[in-house]
Amino acid sequence: MTSAQPLCHADEIAEGEARGFGPLEGYRRKIVVLRHNGTLHAWLDACPHYPGGTPMAWKTDAYLNGEKTHIACHSHGALFDMETGECVLGPCLGQQLTRIALTMSDEGEIFVTAAQEEKRA
Amino acid sequence: MNIIGPDYLVFGVDDVAASIEYLTAFGLKPVDVTDKGGLFEALDGTGIIIRHKSDPTLPPPLPTSNMLRQQVYGVRANEDLDAIEAELSKDRRVTRLADGSVETKDDHGFELKFQVSKRRELNMPAEKINAPGAPAQRKPNEIGVWEEMPAAPRSLSHVVLFVPDIEIATNFYCGRLGFVITDVLKGAGPFLRPKANDDHHTLFFIRTPEYMKGCEHLAFHMGGPTELMVAGTRFVKKGYQSFWGPGRHKFGSNWFWYFNSPLGCHFEYDADMDKHDDEWIAREAPMGAEASQIVLFEMREKWAPGGPPPGAKP
Ligand code: FES
Ligand SMILES: [Fe+2]
């Protein structure tokens, strides 16, 4: 229904970095985009520990743990695999972050399609 | 056993620099802090101690994502330390340190330390309000708010723990250390007040599976609801992440505002908590949104009605 919404240029997210975008139309929370082993991954900024999912950063764009090896929820320190979104330590052990599909233009701009997240519910 | 409440909470963090930045922005004062960590004080000298998680001087960690390494409780006098040592050494290892403090573990493995309290007595007014029918608390020409008004955490208020077994936790803190249950959220757990403190709670338990064991949040008392909202608003404006609030709890009547943190638990500003004595009979309510709060708000950017009158030329 809604057209693709631009986030940024792919080059703006360096290896081992994460950034939050939004909230964008059709999404109840921000979208976290990170680059790990060269590949971009996007996750909904919603920790599965508490119902409804709660925001994970401790400060703007501060989504990773101290060692920068995992996405961390800075509510109770849950750690998530950057590539699979699975919680490997913490209160939501074994649960998953919600993956958001990214598209990239020929020029390298990255986009998300709105309302995709609603389908999950 | 005259336990007053937490003097310090000690954390082993994975990002010392981030934690230093956070605690300072939260409004705590760094004392002897280096790049290895140190103590961050509220106005009365209670506070948070951080070290890197690999620092060998820290008590051992729990096998969970929790970063809280030790609760340091302040007691009134040396005799209280003797009484705690005598009681707890009946069934566990208790260590007397050179400075007279006592270290041990609770029945869930949380590390504890007891010391003659290092908190300083505060002498400052609470937030003052004016209302019809009551004597004015602010004198003529004494204003209530101003842009740069101070809003600093005054005292470490309480800590909330995820524990697998409420009965074990309650038996230990009430049965062995003289805490009193003030109220109970059924499905979560009890609010506890130590004997030498009349605050509604300095400790609260939430029942969770074993793999969640750890600290849910800690809180600092502010001078009143206005200070709480001013401090929280400034914190959000600097980019820190609000988690829940501002609002006012039912049990305890305290105002609250919770924030995410790089210390593996929430940090709360609280204000205007109920006081209790031994006459009080604990209430019970089922855990849930209704019982948790009388009001809840969410911060929005500053806005005001107004602007040019409709139809005016720009
Ligand atoms: S809300 Fe994310 S770990 Fe608890
Ligand atoms: Fe609290």
Short mmCIF file of C-alpha atoms and ligand atoms in Angstrom, two decimals:
data_model
loop_
_atom_site.label_atom_id
_atom_site.label_comp_id
_atom_site.label_asym_id
_atom_site.label_seq_id
_atom_site.Cartn_x
_atom_site.Cartn_y
_atom_site.Cartn_z
CA MET A 1 0.00 0.00 0.00
CA THR A 2 2.54 2.65 1.05
CA SER A 3 5.62 3.20 -1.03
CA ALA A 4 9.13 2.38 0.07
CA GLN A 5 10.56 4.70 2.71
CA PRO A 6 14.21 5.76 2.45
CA LEU A 7 16.55 5.26 5.43
CA CYS A 8 20.01 6.34 4.29
CA HIS A 9 22.83 5.44 1.91
CA ALA A 10 24.30 2.00 2.55
CA ASP A 11 27.79 3.54 2.92
CA GLU A 12 26.62 5.50 5.95
CA ILE A 13 26.55 2.33 8.05
CA ALA A 14 30.09 1.09 8.60
CA GLU A 15 31.10 -2.42 9.62
CA GLY A 16 30.21 -3.09 13.26
CA GLU A 17 27.92 -0.07 13.51
CA ALA A 18 24.20 0.21 14.24
CA ARG A 19 21.74 3.05 13.70
CA GLY A 20 18.11 3.60 14.56
CA PHE A 21 15.57 5.07 12.11
CA GLY A 22 12.03 6.28 12.56
CA PRO A 23 9.53 5.49 13.82
CA LEU A 24 8.47 5.17 10.16
CA GLU A 25 4.98 4.92 8.77
CA GLY A 26 3.48 1.50 9.46
CA TYR A 27 5.93 0.62 12.20
CA ARG A 28 5.23 1.02 15.89
CA ARG A 29 8.94 1.19 16.77
CA LYS A 30 12.18 2.34 15.25
CA ILE A 31 14.13 0.14 12.85
CA VAL A 32 17.70 -0.80 13.76
CA VAL A 33 20.06 -1.20 10.81
CA LEU A 34 23.51 -2.69 11.35
CA ARG A 35 26.37 -4.02 9.26
CA HIS A 36 27.97 -7.32 10.27
CA ASN A 37 30.58 -9.16 8.15
CA GLY A 38 29.81 -6.77 5.32
CA THR A 39 26.07 -7.46 5.22
CA LEU A 40 23.31 -5.09 6.32
CA HIS A 41 20.63 -6.46 8.65
CA ALA A 42 17.54 -4.62 9.90
CA TRP A 43 15.54 -5.39 13.04
CA LEU A 44 12.53 -3.86 14.71
CA ASP A 45 13.63 -1.97 17.84
CA ALA A 46 11.41 -4.13 20.05
CA CYS A 47 12.86 -6.45 22.68
CA PRO A 48 10.65 -9.56 23.00
CA HIS A 49 11.11 -9.79 26.81
CA TYR A 50 7.99 -7.78 27.70
CA PRO A 51 4.68 -7.93 25.78
CA GLY A 52 4.47 -5.53 22.87
CA GLY A 53 8.24 -5.21 22.58
CA THR A 54 10.17 -2.32 24.14
CA PRO A 55 12.96 -0.06 22.81
CA MET A 56 16.47 -1.45 23.25
CA ALA A 57 19.02 1.39 23.02
CA TRP A 58 20.33 3.17 26.11
CA LYS A 59 20.94 6.29 24.06
CA THR A 60 20.31 7.35 20.45
CA ASP A 61 21.85 4.66 18.17
CA ALA A 62 23.45 2.82 21.15
CA TYR A 63 22.16 -0.68 20.30
CA LEU A 64 25.26 -2.86 20.65
CA ASN A 65 26.90 -4.38 23.71
CA GLY A 66 30.26 -3.06 24.96
CA GLU A 67 32.31 -5.55 22.91
CA LYS A 68 30.18 -4.77 19.81
CA THR A 69 29.60 -8.49 19.29
CA HIS A 70 25.80 -8.49 19.77
CA ILE A 71 22.70 -6.36 19.66
CA ALA A 72 21.90 -5.66 23.32
CA CYS A 73 18.64 -4.73 24.96
CA HIS A 74 19.64 -2.10 27.49
CA SER A 75 16.65 -2.86 29.68
CA HIS A 76 18.05 -6.07 31.20
CA GLY A 77 21.11 -6.79 29.10
CA ALA A 78 19.66 -9.41 26.72
CA LEU A 79 22.09 -10.21 23.90
CA PHE A 80 20.93 -10.97 20.35
CA ASP A 81 22.84 -12.50 17.45
CA MET A 82 23.38 -9.76 14.86
CA GLU A 83 22.72 -12.10 11.89
CA THR A 84 19.84 -14.24 13.16
CA GLY A 85 18.20 -11.94 15.74
CA GLU A 86 18.08 -14.78 18.26
CA CYS A 87 18.44 -13.96 21.96
CA VAL A 88 21.49 -15.92 23.19
CA LEU A 89 21.63 -14.58 26.78
CA GLY A 90 19.16 -12.80 29.01
CA PRO A 91 15.47 -12.72 29.90
CA CYS A 92 14.17 -13.52 26.38
CA LEU A 93 16.55 -16.45 25.80
CA GLY A 94 15.66 -18.29 22.57
CA GLN A 95 13.20 -15.64 21.36
CA GLN A 96 13.73 -13.63 18.17
CA LEU A 97 13.87 -10.03 17.12
CA THR A 98 11.57 -9.19 14.19
CA ARG A 99 13.51 -8.95 10.95
CA ILE A 100 12.74 -6.06 8.61
CA ALA A 101 13.38 -6.56 4.90
CA LEU A 102 15.59 -3.93 3.26
CA THR A 103 15.74 -3.04 -0.40
CA MET A 104 18.56 -1.16 -2.07
CA SER A 105 18.41 1.10 -5.10
CA ASP A 106 21.04 1.03 -7.86
CA GLU A 107 22.53 4.12 -6.25
CA GLY A 108 22.92 2.33 -2.91
CA GLU A 109 20.04 4.01 -1.05
CA ILE A 110 18.36 1.61 1.39
CA PHE A 111 14.58 1.45 1.84
CA VAL A 112 11.97 -0.34 3.88
CA THR A 113 8.45 -1.03 2.71
CA ALA A 114 5.79 0.22 5.08
CA ALA A 115 3.07 -1.90 6.64
CA GLN A 116 5.14 -5.05 6.34
CA GLU A 117 5.43 -5.25 10.09
CA GLU A 118 1.65 -5.19 10.53
CA LYS A 119 1.41 -8.53 8.70
CA ARG A 120 3.23 -10.27 11.50
CA ALA A 121 0.54 -9.42 14.07
CA MET B 1 19.29 -5.45 63.01
CA ASN B 2 19.07 -1.82 62.06
CA ILE B 3 19.47 -2.00 58.31
CA ILE B 4 18.79 1.41 56.73
CA GLY B 5 18.88 0.52 53.03
CA PRO B 6 21.28 0.31 50.10
CA ASP B 7 24.38 2.53 50.44
CA TYR B 8 25.86 1.40 47.12
CA LEU B 9 25.07 -0.95 44.26
CA VAL B 10 28.18 -2.38 42.59
CA PHE B 11 28.18 -3.25 38.87
CA GLY B 12 30.59 -5.09 36.57
CA VAL B 13 29.95 -3.49 33.17
CA ASP B 14 31.13 -4.29 29.66
CA ASP B 15 31.55 -0.63 28.66
CA VAL B 16 33.08 1.52 31.41
CA ALA B 17 33.25 4.69 29.31
CA ALA B 18 29.58 4.44 28.32
CA SER B 19 28.58 3.81 31.95
CA ILE B 20 30.59 6.82 33.16
CA GLU B 21 28.87 9.01 30.59
CA TYR B 22 25.46 7.62 31.52
CA LEU B 23 25.75 7.92 35.30
CA THR B 24 27.06 11.46 35.04
CA ALA B 25 24.24 12.49 32.71
CA PHE B 26 21.74 10.84 35.05
CA GLY B 27 22.84 13.38 37.64
CA LEU B 28 25.20 11.44 39.88
CA LYS B 29 28.53 12.96 40.91
CA PRO B 30 31.73 11.08 40.00
CA VAL B 31 33.98 10.59 43.04
CA ASP B 32 37.52 9.26 42.41
CA VAL B 33 36.38 8.01 39.01
CA THR B 34 39.06 6.92 36.52
CA ASP B 35 38.86 5.00 33.24
CA LYS B 36 38.64 1.90 35.45
CA GLY B 37 35.40 3.14 37.04
CA GLY B 38 34.63 4.30 40.56
CA LEU B 39 31.84 5.69 42.70
CA PHE B 40 28.99 7.93 41.50
CA GLU B 41 27.20 9.66 44.35
CA ALA B 42 23.75 11.06 44.97
CA LEU B 43 23.57 14.13 47.22
CA ASP B 44 23.61 12.05 50.43
CA GLY B 45 26.66 9.99 49.41
CA THR B 46 24.79 6.81 48.46
CA GLY B 47 25.30 5.69 44.88
CA ILE B 48 26.59 3.36 42.18
CA ILE B 49 30.05 1.80 41.94
CA ILE B 50 31.19 0.52 38.54
CA ARG B 51 34.18 -1.52 37.37
CA HIS B 52 34.90 -3.41 34.17
CA LYS B 53 33.33 -6.87 34.34
CA SER B 54 36.80 -8.46 34.17
CA ASP B 55 38.06 -6.49 37.21
CA PRO B 56 39.31 -9.11 39.72
CA THR B 57 38.30 -6.95 42.72
CA LEU B 58 34.62 -7.46 41.89
CA PRO B 59 32.53 -10.16 43.56
CA PRO B 60 31.77 -13.01 41.10
CA PRO B 61 28.95 -12.59 38.54
CA LEU B 62 25.67 -14.50 38.30
CA PRO B 63 25.52 -16.83 35.26
CA THR B 64 22.95 -14.54 33.55
CA SER B 65 23.06 -11.26 31.61
CA ASN B 66 22.85 -9.40 34.95
CA MET B 67 25.64 -6.86 35.70
CA LEU B 68 24.80 -6.16 39.37
CA ARG B 69 27.65 -7.64 41.40
CA GLN B 70 26.88 -6.59 44.97
CA GLN B 71 24.32 -4.80 47.13
CA VAL B 72 26.04 -2.83 49.87
CA TYR B 73 23.64 -2.20 52.76
CA GLY B 74 24.13 0.54 55.31
CA VAL B 75 23.37 -0.23 58.98
CA ARG B 76 23.23 2.09 61.98
CA ALA B 77 26.09 0.83 64.14
CA ASN B 78 28.77 -1.79 64.67
CA GLU B 79 26.44 -3.82 66.88
CA ASP B 80 24.19 -4.33 63.86
CA LEU B 81 27.12 -5.76 61.92
CA ASP B 82 27.84 -8.13 64.81
CA ALA B 83 24.20 -9.23 64.86
CA ILE B 84 24.16 -9.82 61.11
CA GLU B 85 27.41 -11.76 61.28
CA ALA B 86 26.13 -13.92 64.15
CA GLU B 87 22.82 -14.66 62.41
CA LEU B 88 24.12 -15.38 58.93
CA SER B 89 27.19 -17.36 59.91
CA LYS B 90 24.84 -20.04 61.26
CA ASP B 91 24.43 -21.45 57.76
CA ARG B 92 26.84 -19.73 55.36
CA ARG B 93 30.27 -18.26 54.94
CA VAL B 94 30.46 -14.72 56.27
CA THR B 95 33.61 -12.65 55.84
CA ARG B 96 34.63 -9.81 58.15
CA LEU B 97 36.70 -7.27 56.23
CA ALA B 98 39.45 -5.13 57.75
CA ASP B 99 37.14 -2.08 57.85
CA GLY B 100 34.58 -4.01 59.91
CA SER B 101 32.14 -4.59 57.05
CA VAL B 102 30.56 -8.01 56.52
CA GLU B 103 30.32 -9.87 53.20
CA THR B 104 28.14 -12.84 52.32
CA LYS B 105 25.56 -14.11 49.80
CA ASP B 106 21.77 -14.37 49.99
CA ASP B 107 19.96 -17.66 49.31
CA HIS B 108 19.78 -16.98 45.56
CA GLY B 109 23.49 -16.22 45.28
CA PHE B 110 23.22 -12.42 45.19
CA GLU B 111 26.34 -10.92 46.78
CA LEU B 112 25.78 -8.76 49.86
CA LYS B 113 27.86 -6.46 51.98
CA PHE B 114 26.88 -4.70 55.19
CA GLN B 115 28.65 -1.63 56.53
CA VAL B 116 28.01 1.17 59.00
CA SER B 117 26.15 3.47 56.64
CA LYS B 118 28.26 6.07 54.86
CA ARG B 119 25.26 8.19 53.94
CA ARG B 120 25.33 11.84 54.96
CA GLU B 121 22.34 13.44 56.54
CA LEU B 122 20.55 15.72 54.09
CA ASN B 123 19.01 18.97 55.14
CA MET B 124 17.07 20.40 52.25
CA PRO B 125 13.41 21.20 51.62
CA ALA B 126 11.03 18.93 49.71
CA GLU B 127 9.22 20.34 46.71
CA LYS B 128 6.82 22.98 48.00
CA ILE B 129 3.29 23.36 46.72
CA ASN B 130 0.50 25.88 47.23
CA ALA B 131 -3.14 24.85 47.41
CA PRO B 132 -6.36 26.59 48.46
CA GLY B 133 -7.33 25.70 51.99
CA ALA B 134 -3.79 24.96 53.13
CA PRO B 135 -1.06 27.33 54.27
CA ALA B 136 1.09 28.40 51.34
CA GLN B 137 4.33 26.45 51.27
CA ARG B 138 6.04 28.97 49.01
CA LYS B 139 6.21 32.53 50.30
CA PRO B 140 5.07 35.48 48.18
CA ASN B 141 7.47 35.96 45.25
CA GLU B 142 9.00 32.50 45.71
CA ILE B 143 8.69 30.81 42.32
CA GLY B 144 8.12 27.10 41.75
CA VAL B 145 10.06 26.38 38.56
CA TRP B 146 12.78 27.97 36.51
CA GLU B 147 14.78 26.79 33.53
CA GLU B 148 18.02 25.97 35.33
CA MET B 149 16.41 24.65 38.52
CA PRO B 150 18.41 21.90 40.22
CA ALA B 151 17.07 18.35 39.82
CA ALA B 152 19.71 16.02 41.22
CA PRO B 153 19.16 12.55 42.67
CA ARG B 154 19.15 12.88 46.45
CA SER B 155 19.46 9.32 47.70
CA LEU B 156 19.60 5.72 46.50
CA SER B 157 16.04 4.55 47.10
CA HIS B 158 15.53 0.92 46.15
CA VAL B 159 16.59 -2.06 44.12
CA VAL B 160 14.36 -4.58 42.36
CA LEU B 161 15.51 -8.13 41.74
CA PHE B 162 14.37 -10.90 39.42
CA VAL B 163 14.39 -14.02 41.62
CA PRO B 164 13.25 -17.57 40.85
CA ASP B 165 11.69 -18.22 44.26
CA ILE B 166 9.81 -15.52 46.16
CA GLU B 167 9.47 -17.63 49.30
CA ILE B 168 13.21 -18.23 49.54
CA ALA B 169 13.93 -14.54 48.95
CA THR B 170 11.32 -13.35 51.47
CA ASN B 171 12.37 -15.84 54.13
CA PHE B 172 15.93 -14.66 53.87
CA TYR B 173 15.37 -10.89 53.93
CA CYS B 174 12.45 -10.93 56.40
CA GLY B 175 13.27 -13.98 58.49
CA ARG B 176 17.00 -13.47 58.76
CA LEU B 177 17.54 -9.73 58.28
CA GLY B 178 14.38 -8.21 59.74
CA PHE B 179 12.85 -6.67 56.62
CA VAL B 180 9.05 -6.13 56.69
CA ILE B 181 6.57 -6.72 53.85
CA THR B 182 4.64 -3.50 53.14
CA ASP B 183 2.53 -4.64 50.16
CA VAL B 184 2.34 -7.56 47.74
CA LEU B 185 1.79 -7.59 43.99
CA LYS B 186 0.48 -11.10 43.46
CA GLY B 187 2.15 -12.80 40.52
CA ALA B 188 5.24 -10.63 40.98
CA GLY B 189 6.24 -10.39 44.63
CA PRO B 190 6.47 -8.36 47.84
CA PHE B 191 7.71 -4.85 48.60
CA LEU B 192 10.13 -4.84 51.53
CA ARG B 193 11.24 -2.18 53.98
CA PRO B 194 14.20 -2.72 56.32
CA LYS B 195 13.70 -2.07 60.03
CA ALA B 196 15.60 1.21 60.24
CA ASN B 197 13.89 2.85 57.26
CA ASP B 198 10.29 4.05 56.98
CA ASP B 199 10.23 4.21 53.15
CA HIS B 200 7.55 2.01 51.57
CA HIS B 201 10.24 -0.11 49.95
CA THR B 202 13.98 -0.38 49.50
CA LEU B 203 13.64 -3.84 47.94
CA PHE B 204 11.11 -5.52 45.65
CA PHE B 205 11.12 -8.97 44.07
CA ILE B 206 9.74 -10.13 40.75
CA ARG B 207 9.39 -13.86 40.22
CA THR B 208 11.11 -15.05 37.02
CA PRO B 209 12.77 -18.19 35.68
CA GLU B 210 16.30 -18.93 36.86
CA TYR B 211 17.94 -17.72 33.63
CA MET B 212 16.60 -14.19 34.24
CA LYS B 213 18.02 -13.85 37.74
CA GLY B 214 19.39 -10.35 38.24
CA CYS B 215 18.49 -6.71 38.70
CA GLU B 216 15.33 -5.28 37.09
CA HIS B 217 15.92 -1.71 38.20
CA LEU B 218 17.23 0.62 40.82
CA ALA B 219 15.87 4.01 41.81
CA PHE B 220 17.00 7.32 43.23
CA HIS B 221 14.77 9.66 45.24
CA MET B 222 14.25 13.14 43.82
CA GLY B 223 13.04 16.22 45.71
CA GLY B 224 9.51 15.93 44.30
CA PRO B 225 7.50 15.19 41.16
CA THR B 226 8.58 18.40 39.46
CA GLU B 227 12.27 17.60 39.91
CA LEU B 228 11.59 14.09 38.64
CA MET B 229 9.94 15.37 35.47
CA VAL B 230 12.55 18.08 34.93
CA ALA B 231 15.43 15.61 35.35
CA GLY B 232 13.74 13.05 33.07
CA THR B 233 12.96 15.64 30.39
CA ARG B 234 16.56 16.84 30.36
CA PHE B 235 17.74 13.22 30.16
CA VAL B 236 15.50 12.44 27.17
CA LYS B 237 16.60 15.63 25.41
CA LYS B 238 20.20 14.43 25.64
CA GLY B 239 19.19 11.27 23.75
CA TYR B 240 18.72 8.78 26.59
CA GLN B 241 15.93 6.23 26.22
CA SER B 242 12.79 6.45 28.32
CA PHE B 243 11.34 3.02 29.15
CA TRP B 244 8.23 3.70 31.28
CA GLY B 245 6.85 6.92 32.67
CA PRO B 246 6.54 9.49 33.95
CA GLY B 247 3.72 8.24 36.13
CA ARG B 248 2.75 7.52 39.70
CA HIS B 249 2.67 4.06 41.25
CA LYS B 250 -0.20 2.91 43.45
CA PHE B 251 1.72 0.85 46.01
CA GLY B 252 4.19 3.26 47.60
CA SER B 253 2.52 6.26 45.92
CA ASN B 254 5.86 7.20 44.42
CA TRP B 255 6.18 9.03 41.14
CA PHE B 256 8.36 7.11 38.67
CA TRP B 257 10.24 7.45 35.41
CA TYR B 258 12.34 4.54 34.14
CA PHE B 259 15.18 4.64 31.60
CA ASN B 260 17.30 2.08 29.79
CA SER B 261 20.99 1.97 30.75
CA PRO B 262 24.31 0.40 29.78
CA LEU B 263 24.41 -1.27 33.23
CA GLY B 264 22.02 -4.08 32.32
CA CYS B 265 19.03 -2.74 34.26
CA HIS B 266 16.65 0.19 34.32
CA PHE B 267 17.45 3.37 36.21
CA GLU B 268 14.49 5.10 37.84
CA TYR B 269 13.91 8.57 39.18
CA ASP B 270 11.35 8.35 41.99
CA ALA B 271 9.73 10.93 44.23
CA ASP B 272 7.31 11.30 47.12
CA MET B 273 7.12 7.73 48.39
CA ASP B 274 4.83 6.69 51.27
CA LYS B 275 6.26 6.17 54.75
CA HIS B 276 5.20 3.28 56.99
CA ASP B 277 5.60 1.99 60.51
CA ASP B 278 4.85 -1.36 62.12
CA GLU B 279 1.12 -0.54 62.44
CA TRP B 280 0.73 -0.88 58.68
CA ILE B 281 -1.08 -3.93 57.32
CA ALA B 282 0.20 -5.10 53.94
CA ARG B 283 -2.22 -4.88 51.02
CA GLU B 284 -2.41 -7.27 48.07
CA ALA B 285 -3.26 -6.63 44.44
CA PRO B 286 -2.86 -8.74 41.33
CA MET B 287 0.11 -7.71 39.21
CA GLY B 288 -0.88 -5.78 36.11
CA ALA B 289 -1.21 -2.37 34.49
CA GLU B 290 -4.13 -1.32 36.74
CA ALA B 291 -2.34 -2.10 39.99
CA SER B 292 0.96 -0.69 38.81
CA GLN B 293 0.02 2.94 38.44
CA ILE B 294 -2.63 5.56 39.16
CA VAL B 295 -1.53 7.65 36.17
CA LEU B 296 0.88 7.17 33.28
CA PHE B 297 2.16 9.73 30.80
CA GLU B 298 4.53 9.68 27.89
CA MET B 299 6.85 12.55 27.18
CA ARG B 300 6.37 14.56 24.01
CA GLU B 301 8.35 17.41 22.57
CA LYS B 302 7.53 20.83 23.94
CA TRP B 303 4.58 22.39 22.15
CA ALA B 304 2.25 25.28 22.77
CA PRO B 305 -0.98 26.48 21.25
CA GLY B 306 -0.62 29.82 19.58
CA GLY B 307 1.28 31.22 16.67
CA PRO B 308 -0.16 33.92 14.46
CA PRO B 309 -3.94 34.36 14.49
CA PRO B 310 -5.73 32.35 11.76
CA GLY B 311 -5.52 34.09 8.45
CA ALA B 312 -2.73 36.44 9.48
CA LYS B 313 -0.11 37.23 6.86
CA PRO B 314 3.21 35.46 7.57
S1 FES C 1 13.12 -5.69 28.09
FE1 FES C 1 14.82 -6.33 26.86
S2 FES C 1 15.95 -7.59 28.21
FE2 FES C 1 14.21 -7.05 29.40
FE FE C 2 10.99 1.33 41.42
#
